[in-house]
Tab-separated table of C-alpha atoms in Angstrom:
chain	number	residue	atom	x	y	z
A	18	UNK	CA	-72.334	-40.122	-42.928
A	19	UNK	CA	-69.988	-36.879	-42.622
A	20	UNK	CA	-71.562	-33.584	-42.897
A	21	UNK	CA	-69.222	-33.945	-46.101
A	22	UNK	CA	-70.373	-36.517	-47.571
A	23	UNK	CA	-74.252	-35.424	-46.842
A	24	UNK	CA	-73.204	-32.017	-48.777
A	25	UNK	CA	-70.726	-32.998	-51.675
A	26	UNK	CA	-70.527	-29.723	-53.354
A	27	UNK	CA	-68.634	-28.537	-49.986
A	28	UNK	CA	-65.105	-27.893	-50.370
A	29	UNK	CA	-63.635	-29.531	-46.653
A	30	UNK	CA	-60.600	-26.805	-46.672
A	31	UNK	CA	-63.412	-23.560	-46.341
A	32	UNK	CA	-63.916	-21.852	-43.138
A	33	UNK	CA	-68.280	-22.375	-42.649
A	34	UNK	CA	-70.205	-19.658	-41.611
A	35	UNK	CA	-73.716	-20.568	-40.609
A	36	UNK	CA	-75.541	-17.216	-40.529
A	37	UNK	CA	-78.721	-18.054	-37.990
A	38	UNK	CA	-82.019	-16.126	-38.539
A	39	UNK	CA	-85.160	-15.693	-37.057
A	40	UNK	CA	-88.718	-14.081	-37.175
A	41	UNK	CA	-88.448	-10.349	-37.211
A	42	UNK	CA	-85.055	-10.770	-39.224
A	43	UNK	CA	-83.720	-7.249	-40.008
A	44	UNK	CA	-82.939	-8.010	-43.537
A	45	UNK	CA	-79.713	-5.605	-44.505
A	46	UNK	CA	-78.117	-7.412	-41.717
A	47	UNK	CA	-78.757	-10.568	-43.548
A	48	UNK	CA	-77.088	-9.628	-46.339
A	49	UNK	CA	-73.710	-8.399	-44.628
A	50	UNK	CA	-72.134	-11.906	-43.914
A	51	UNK	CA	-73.103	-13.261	-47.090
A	52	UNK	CA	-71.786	-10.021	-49.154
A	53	UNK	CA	-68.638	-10.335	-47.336
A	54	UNK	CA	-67.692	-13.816	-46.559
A	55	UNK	CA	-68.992	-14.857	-49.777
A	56	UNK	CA	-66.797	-12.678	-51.855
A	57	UNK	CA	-63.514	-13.860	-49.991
A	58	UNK	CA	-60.833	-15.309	-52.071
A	59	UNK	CA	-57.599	-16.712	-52.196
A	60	UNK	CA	-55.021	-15.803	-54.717
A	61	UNK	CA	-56.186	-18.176	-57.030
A	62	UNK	CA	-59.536	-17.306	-57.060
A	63	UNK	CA	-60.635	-20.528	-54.755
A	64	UNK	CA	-63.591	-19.498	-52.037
A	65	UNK	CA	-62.564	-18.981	-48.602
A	66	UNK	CA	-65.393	-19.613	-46.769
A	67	UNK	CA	-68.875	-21.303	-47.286
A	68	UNK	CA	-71.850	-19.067	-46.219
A	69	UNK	CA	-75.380	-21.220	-45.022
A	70	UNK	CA	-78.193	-19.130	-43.513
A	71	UNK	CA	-80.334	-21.322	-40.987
A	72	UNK	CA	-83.627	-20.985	-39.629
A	73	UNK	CA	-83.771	-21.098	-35.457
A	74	UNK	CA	-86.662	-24.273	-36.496
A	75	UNK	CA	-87.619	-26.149	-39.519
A	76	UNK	CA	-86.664	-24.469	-42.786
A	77	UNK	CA	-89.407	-21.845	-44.345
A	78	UNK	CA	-90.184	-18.511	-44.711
A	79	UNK	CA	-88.958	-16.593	-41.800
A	80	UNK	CA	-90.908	-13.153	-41.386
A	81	UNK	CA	-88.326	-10.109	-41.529
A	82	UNK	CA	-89.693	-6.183	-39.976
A	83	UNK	CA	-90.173	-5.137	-43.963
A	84	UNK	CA	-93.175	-6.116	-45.699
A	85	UNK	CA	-91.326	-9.709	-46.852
A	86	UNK	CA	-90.374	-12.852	-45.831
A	87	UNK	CA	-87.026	-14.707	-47.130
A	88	UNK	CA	-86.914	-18.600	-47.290
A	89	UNK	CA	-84.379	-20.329	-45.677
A	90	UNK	CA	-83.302	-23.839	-46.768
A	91	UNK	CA	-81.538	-25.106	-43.743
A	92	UNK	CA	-82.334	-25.740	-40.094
A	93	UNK	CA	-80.716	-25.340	-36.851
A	94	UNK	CA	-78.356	-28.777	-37.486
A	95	UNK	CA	-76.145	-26.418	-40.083
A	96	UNK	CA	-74.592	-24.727	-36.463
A	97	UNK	CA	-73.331	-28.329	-35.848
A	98	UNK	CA	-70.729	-28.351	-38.560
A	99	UNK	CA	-70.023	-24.389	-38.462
A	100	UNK	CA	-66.819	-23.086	-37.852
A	101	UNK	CA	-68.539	-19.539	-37.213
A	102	UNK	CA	-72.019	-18.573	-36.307
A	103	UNK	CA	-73.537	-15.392	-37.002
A	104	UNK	CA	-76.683	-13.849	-35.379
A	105	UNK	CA	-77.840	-10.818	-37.512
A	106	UNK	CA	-80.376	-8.460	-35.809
A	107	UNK	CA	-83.826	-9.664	-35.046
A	108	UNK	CA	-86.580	-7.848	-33.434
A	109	UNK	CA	-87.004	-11.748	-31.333
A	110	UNK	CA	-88.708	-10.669	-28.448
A	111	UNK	CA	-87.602	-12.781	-25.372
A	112	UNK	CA	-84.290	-12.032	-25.840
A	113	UNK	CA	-84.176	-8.652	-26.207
A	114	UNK	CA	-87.045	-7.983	-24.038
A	115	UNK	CA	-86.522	-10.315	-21.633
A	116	UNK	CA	-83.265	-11.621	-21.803
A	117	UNK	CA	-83.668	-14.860	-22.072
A	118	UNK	CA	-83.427	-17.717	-25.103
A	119	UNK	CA	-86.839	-19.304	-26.315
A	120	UNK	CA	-86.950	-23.367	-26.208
A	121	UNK	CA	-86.660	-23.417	-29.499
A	122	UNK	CA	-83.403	-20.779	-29.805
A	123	UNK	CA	-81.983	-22.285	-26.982
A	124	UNK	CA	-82.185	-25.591	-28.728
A	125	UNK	CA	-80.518	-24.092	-31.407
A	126	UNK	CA	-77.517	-23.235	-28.877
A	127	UNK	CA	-76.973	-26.164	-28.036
A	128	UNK	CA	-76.232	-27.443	-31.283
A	129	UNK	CA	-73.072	-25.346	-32.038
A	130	UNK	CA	-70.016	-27.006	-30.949
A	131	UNK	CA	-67.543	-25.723	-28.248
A	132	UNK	CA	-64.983	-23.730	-29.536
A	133	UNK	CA	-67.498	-22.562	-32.500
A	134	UNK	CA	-66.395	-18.502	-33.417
A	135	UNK	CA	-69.833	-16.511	-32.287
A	136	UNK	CA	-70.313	-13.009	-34.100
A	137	UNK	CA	-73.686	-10.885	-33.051
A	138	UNK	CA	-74.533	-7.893	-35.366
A	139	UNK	CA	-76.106	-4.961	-34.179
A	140	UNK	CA	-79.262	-6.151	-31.444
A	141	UNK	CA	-78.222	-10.010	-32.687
A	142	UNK	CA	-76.319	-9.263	-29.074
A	143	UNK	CA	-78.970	-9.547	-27.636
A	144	UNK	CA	-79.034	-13.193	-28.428
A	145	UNK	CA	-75.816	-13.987	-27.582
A	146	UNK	CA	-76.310	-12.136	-24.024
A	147	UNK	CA	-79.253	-14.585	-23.745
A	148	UNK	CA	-77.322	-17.447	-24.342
A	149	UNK	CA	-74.953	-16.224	-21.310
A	150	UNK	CA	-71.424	-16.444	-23.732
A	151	UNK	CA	-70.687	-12.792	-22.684
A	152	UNK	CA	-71.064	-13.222	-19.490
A	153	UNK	CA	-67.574	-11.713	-17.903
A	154	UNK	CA	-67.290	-10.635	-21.828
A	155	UNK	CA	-66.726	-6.800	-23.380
A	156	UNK	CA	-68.791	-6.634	-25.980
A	157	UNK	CA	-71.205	-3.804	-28.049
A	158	UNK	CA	-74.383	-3.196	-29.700
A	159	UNK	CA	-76.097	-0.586	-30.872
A	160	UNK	CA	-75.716	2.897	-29.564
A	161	UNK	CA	-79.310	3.083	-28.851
A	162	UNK	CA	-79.062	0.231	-26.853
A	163	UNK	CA	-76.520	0.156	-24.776
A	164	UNK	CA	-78.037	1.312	-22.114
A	165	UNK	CA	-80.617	-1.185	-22.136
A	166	UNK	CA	-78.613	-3.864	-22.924
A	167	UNK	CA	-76.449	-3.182	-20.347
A	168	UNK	CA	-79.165	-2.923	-17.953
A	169	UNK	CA	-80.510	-6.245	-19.065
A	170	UNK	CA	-76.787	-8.625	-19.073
A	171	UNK	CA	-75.396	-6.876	-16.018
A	172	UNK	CA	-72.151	-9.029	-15.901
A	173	UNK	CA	-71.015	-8.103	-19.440
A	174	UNK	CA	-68.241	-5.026	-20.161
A	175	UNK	CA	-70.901	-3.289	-22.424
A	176	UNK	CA	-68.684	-0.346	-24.321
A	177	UNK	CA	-71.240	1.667	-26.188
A	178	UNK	CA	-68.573	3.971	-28.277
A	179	UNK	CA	-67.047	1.228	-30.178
A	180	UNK	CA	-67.702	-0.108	-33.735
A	181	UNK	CA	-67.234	-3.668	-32.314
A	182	UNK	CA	-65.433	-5.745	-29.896
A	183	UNK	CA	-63.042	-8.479	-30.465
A	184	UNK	CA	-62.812	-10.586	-27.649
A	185	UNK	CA	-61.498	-13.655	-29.716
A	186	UNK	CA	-63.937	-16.539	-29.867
A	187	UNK	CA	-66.496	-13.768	-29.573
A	188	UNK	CA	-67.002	-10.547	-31.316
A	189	UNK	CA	-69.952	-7.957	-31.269
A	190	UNK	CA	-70.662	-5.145	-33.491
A	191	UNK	CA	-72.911	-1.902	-33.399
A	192	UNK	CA	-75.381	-1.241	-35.545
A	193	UNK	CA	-75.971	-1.746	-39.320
A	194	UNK	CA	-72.390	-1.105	-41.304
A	195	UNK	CA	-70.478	-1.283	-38.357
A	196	UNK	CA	-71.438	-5.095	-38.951
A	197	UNK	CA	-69.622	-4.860	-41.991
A	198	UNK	CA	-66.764	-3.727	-40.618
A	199	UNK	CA	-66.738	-6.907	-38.437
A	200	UNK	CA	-66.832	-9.360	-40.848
A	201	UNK	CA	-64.355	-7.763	-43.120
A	202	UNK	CA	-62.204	-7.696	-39.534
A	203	UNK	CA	-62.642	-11.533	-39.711
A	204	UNK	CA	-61.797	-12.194	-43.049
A	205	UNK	CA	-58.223	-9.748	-42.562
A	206	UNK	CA	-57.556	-11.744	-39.076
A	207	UNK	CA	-58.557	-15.298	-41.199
A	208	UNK	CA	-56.678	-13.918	-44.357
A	209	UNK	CA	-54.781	-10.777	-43.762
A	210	UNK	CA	-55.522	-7.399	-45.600
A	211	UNK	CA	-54.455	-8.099	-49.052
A	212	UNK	CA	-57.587	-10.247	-49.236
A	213	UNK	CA	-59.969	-8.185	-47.028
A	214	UNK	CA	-58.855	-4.954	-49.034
A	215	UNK	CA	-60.194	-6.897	-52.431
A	216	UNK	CA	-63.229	-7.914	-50.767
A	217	UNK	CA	-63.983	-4.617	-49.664
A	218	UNK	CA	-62.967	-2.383	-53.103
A	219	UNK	CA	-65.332	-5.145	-54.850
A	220	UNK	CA	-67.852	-4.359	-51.955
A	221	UNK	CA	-67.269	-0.357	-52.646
A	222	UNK	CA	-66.513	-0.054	-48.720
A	223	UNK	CA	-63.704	1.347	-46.558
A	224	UNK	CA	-61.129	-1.530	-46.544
A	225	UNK	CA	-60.393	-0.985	-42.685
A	226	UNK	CA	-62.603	1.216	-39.890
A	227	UNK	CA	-60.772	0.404	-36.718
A	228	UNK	CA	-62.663	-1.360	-33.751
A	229	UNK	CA	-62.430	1.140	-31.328
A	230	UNK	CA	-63.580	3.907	-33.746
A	231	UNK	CA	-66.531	6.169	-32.614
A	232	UNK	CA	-70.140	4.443	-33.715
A	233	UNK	CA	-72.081	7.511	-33.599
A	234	UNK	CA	-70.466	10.225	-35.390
A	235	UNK	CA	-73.224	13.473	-34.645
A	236	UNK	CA	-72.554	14.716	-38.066
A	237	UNK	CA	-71.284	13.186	-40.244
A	238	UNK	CA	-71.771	14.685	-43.646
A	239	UNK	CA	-70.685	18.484	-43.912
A	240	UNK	CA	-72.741	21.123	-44.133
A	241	UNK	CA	-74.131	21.991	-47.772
A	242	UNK	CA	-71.658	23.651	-50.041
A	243	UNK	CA	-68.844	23.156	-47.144
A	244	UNK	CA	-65.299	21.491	-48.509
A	245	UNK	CA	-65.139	18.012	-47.017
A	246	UNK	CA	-61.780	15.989	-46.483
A	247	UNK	CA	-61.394	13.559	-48.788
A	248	UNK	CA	-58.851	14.973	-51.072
A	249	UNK	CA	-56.581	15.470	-48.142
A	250	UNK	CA	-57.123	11.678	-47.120
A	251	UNK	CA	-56.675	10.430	-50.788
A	252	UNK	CA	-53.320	12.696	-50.669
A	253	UNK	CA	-52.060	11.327	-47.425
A	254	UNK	CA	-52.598	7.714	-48.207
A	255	UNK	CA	-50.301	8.276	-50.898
A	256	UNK	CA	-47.359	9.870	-48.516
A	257	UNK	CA	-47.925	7.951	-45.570
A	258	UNK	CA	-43.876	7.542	-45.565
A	259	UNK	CA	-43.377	11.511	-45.316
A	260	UNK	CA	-44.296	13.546	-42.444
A	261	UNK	CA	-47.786	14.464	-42.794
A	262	UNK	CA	-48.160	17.693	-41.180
A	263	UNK	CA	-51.183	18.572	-40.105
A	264	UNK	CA	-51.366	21.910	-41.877
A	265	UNK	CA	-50.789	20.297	-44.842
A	266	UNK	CA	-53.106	18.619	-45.041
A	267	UNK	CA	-55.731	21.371	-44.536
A	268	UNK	CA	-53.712	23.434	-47.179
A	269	UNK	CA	-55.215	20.712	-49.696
A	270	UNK	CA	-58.791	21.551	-48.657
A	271	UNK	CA	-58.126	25.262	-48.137
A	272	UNK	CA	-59.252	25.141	-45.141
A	273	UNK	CA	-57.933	26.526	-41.624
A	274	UNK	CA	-56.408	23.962	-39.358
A	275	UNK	CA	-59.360	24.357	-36.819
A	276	UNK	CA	-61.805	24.175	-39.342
A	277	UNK	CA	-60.103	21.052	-41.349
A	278	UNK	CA	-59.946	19.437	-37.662
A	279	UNK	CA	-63.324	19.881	-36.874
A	280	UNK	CA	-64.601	18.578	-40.175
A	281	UNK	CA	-62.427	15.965	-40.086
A	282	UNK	CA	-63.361	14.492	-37.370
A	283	UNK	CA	-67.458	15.030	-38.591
A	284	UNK	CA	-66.649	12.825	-41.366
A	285	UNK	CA	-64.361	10.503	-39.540
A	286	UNK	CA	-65.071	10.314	-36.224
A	287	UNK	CA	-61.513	10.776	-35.142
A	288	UNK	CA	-58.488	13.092	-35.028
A	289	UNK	CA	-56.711	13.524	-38.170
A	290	UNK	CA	-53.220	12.312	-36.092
A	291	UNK	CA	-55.413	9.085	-34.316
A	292	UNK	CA	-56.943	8.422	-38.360
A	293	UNK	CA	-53.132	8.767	-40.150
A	294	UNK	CA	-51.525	6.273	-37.343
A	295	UNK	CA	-54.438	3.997	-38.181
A	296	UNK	CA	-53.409	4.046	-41.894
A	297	UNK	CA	-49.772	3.378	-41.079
A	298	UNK	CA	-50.789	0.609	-38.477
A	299	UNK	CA	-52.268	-0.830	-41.858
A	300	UNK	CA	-49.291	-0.505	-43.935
A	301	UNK	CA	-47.105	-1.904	-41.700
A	302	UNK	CA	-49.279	-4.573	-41.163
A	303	UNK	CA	-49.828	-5.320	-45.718
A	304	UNK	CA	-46.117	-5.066	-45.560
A	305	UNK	CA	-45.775	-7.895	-42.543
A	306	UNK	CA	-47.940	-10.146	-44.060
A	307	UNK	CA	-46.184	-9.819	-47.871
A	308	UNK	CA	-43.206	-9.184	-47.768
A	309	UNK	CA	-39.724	-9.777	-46.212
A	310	UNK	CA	-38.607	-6.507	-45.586
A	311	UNK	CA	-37.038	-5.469	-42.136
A	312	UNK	CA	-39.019	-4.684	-39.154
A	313	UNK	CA	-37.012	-1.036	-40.090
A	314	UNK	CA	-37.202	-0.912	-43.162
A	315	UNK	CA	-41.019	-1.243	-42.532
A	316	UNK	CA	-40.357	1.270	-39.870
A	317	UNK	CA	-39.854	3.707	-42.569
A	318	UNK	CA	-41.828	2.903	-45.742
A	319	UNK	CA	-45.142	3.545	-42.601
A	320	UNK	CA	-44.023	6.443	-41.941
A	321	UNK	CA	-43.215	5.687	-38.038
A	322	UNK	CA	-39.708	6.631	-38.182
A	323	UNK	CA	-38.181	4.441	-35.524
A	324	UNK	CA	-38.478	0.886	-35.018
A	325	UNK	CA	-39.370	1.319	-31.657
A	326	UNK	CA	-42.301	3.790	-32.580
A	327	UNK	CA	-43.782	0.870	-35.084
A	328	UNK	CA	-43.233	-1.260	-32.196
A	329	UNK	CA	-45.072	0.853	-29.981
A	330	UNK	CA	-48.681	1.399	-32.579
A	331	UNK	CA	-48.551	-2.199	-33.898
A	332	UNK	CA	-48.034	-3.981	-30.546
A	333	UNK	CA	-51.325	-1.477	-29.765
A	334	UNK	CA	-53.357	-2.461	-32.333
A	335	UNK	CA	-52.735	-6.101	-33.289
A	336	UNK	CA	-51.314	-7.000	-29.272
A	337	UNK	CA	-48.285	-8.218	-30.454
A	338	UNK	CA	-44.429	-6.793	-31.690
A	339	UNK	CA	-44.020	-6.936	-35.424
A	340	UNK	CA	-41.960	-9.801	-35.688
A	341	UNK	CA	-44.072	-11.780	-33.670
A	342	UNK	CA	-47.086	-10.792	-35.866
A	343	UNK	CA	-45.648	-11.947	-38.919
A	344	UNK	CA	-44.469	-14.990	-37.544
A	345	UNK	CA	-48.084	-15.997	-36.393
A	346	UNK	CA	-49.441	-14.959	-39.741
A	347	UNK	CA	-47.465	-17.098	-41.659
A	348	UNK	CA	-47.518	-19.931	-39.360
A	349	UNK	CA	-51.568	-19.976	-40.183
A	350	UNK	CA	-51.092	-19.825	-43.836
């Protein structure tokens, strides 16, 4: 019997995410594959990916670090027929003490098929460290421990300023809501931003926070009674084709440059030139993926000004030129 045929209510065509928990279970992290995966759809409204949480043993109550447990349904054979496993953050001593799997995890392991997509959130790195799939690897965790991670898988690139690392058929995110900035990541590489931008304004979350952003932002809500930034953002999305000066945009906050800079990058984490060639980078990339305008007519509506400079931020964000990037992305859908 197909794992199909065993589970008739699963559509064949949707991506499977098999989100694999275990005692200790931080239980936001739970949550964040399920909120986001499970809210992907296509333009008809059709699912785009089926979301099973699985127990490391036989299904039961797994014990989280709050004062419940949650019940889980499915055992470790739901990694045989994923397409992407997730390991949320666990407090499972062996790995992130000792680095090494239990039997019983490593059992687990071996069930997921080669080629399966593997996604850690937050200290679930510590797992996949374990396992040895980053050996060689960049990857991230938590800011708090990166140090000890680091010191514990010697042979991975550990990068502890990151929100999370793609390295392809692996990816690794910080701590708490940087996790959700991962999987939304995964549903715009799956399904391109149209889709990840709906998921995320029914979510009520940024639609994009790039990778390589800062994960630990010293402070990053303004003082009391001090102007924050937001206007100025909110007016910049909206002229991302215009030069955006950066005295403008303190103007809208009434705020001196070095002031507006310096909160800015509080509330941010980044430069207000690094956070408006982010934006365009976006744009350019909603307008690859939708429509059929030319690479400079794209150029322009982003606000880069030259084909060459679009060339130049796309190529380093998304590692290709723009008309290779579009040609990909339609070639998967």
């Amino acid at each position: 019997m197909t794992a199909d045929e065993a589970h008739p209510g699963r559509a064949p065509d949707r991506h499977r995410v098999a989100v694999l928990v275990m005692d200790g279970l931080i239980p936001f992290e739970l949550g964040i594959p399920h909120r986001i995966f499970g809210r992907a759809r296509s333009a008809d409204g059709r699912r785009l990916y089926e979301v099973t949480t699985c127990a490391v043993g036989a299904p039961g109550e797994v014990r989280t670090d709050a004062d419940f447990t949650v019940r889980v349904d499915h055992g470790p054979e739901a990694l045989a027929t994923a397409d992407t496993v997730v390991v949320p953050a666990a407090h499972e001593r062996s790995a992130v003490h000792e680095g090494v799997l239990t039997d019983q995890l490593a059992a687990a392991f071996a069930a997921i098929r080669p080629g399966t997509r593997l996604v850690s959130i937050c200290t679930g790195s510590y797992v996949l460290g374990a396992a040895g799939v980053l050996d060689g690897r960049p990857a991230t965790t938590h800011w708090a421990h990166a140090e000890h991670f680091q010191s514990l898988f010697p042979r991975v690139r550990v990068d502890p300023d990151v929100l999370f690392v793609d390295d392809g058929d692996v990816l690794t995110s910080a701590g708490v809501a940087a996790g959700i900035d991962l999987c939304l990541h995964l549903v715009r590489r799956d399904h391109g931003a149209a889709v990840a931008a709906e998921v995320a304004r029914v979510t009520v979350v940024p639609p994009h926070r790039d990778g390589g952003q800062a994960q630990y932002v010293r402070r990053p809500v303004p003082e009391a009674r001090a102007s924050g930034t937001a206007r100025a953002r909110a007016w910049a999305l909206e002229r991302l084709h215009e030069p955006v000066r950066l005295r403008d945009l303190a103007e809208r906050e009434s705020l001196s440059v070095r002031t507006f800079t310096r909160r800015f990058r509080e509330e941010t984490g980044v430069s207000p030139g690094e956070w408006l060639t982010r934006q365009r980078v976006e744009r350019a990339r909603h307008l690859l993926e939708t429509t059929d305008l030319s690479v400079e007519r794209i150029a322009r509506d982003a606000g880069f000004g030259s084909v060459q400079s679009l060339r130049q931020h796309v190529r380093s964000v998304l590692g290709v030129a723009p008309t290779a990037y579009r040609r990909a992305f339609r070639a998967a859908h």
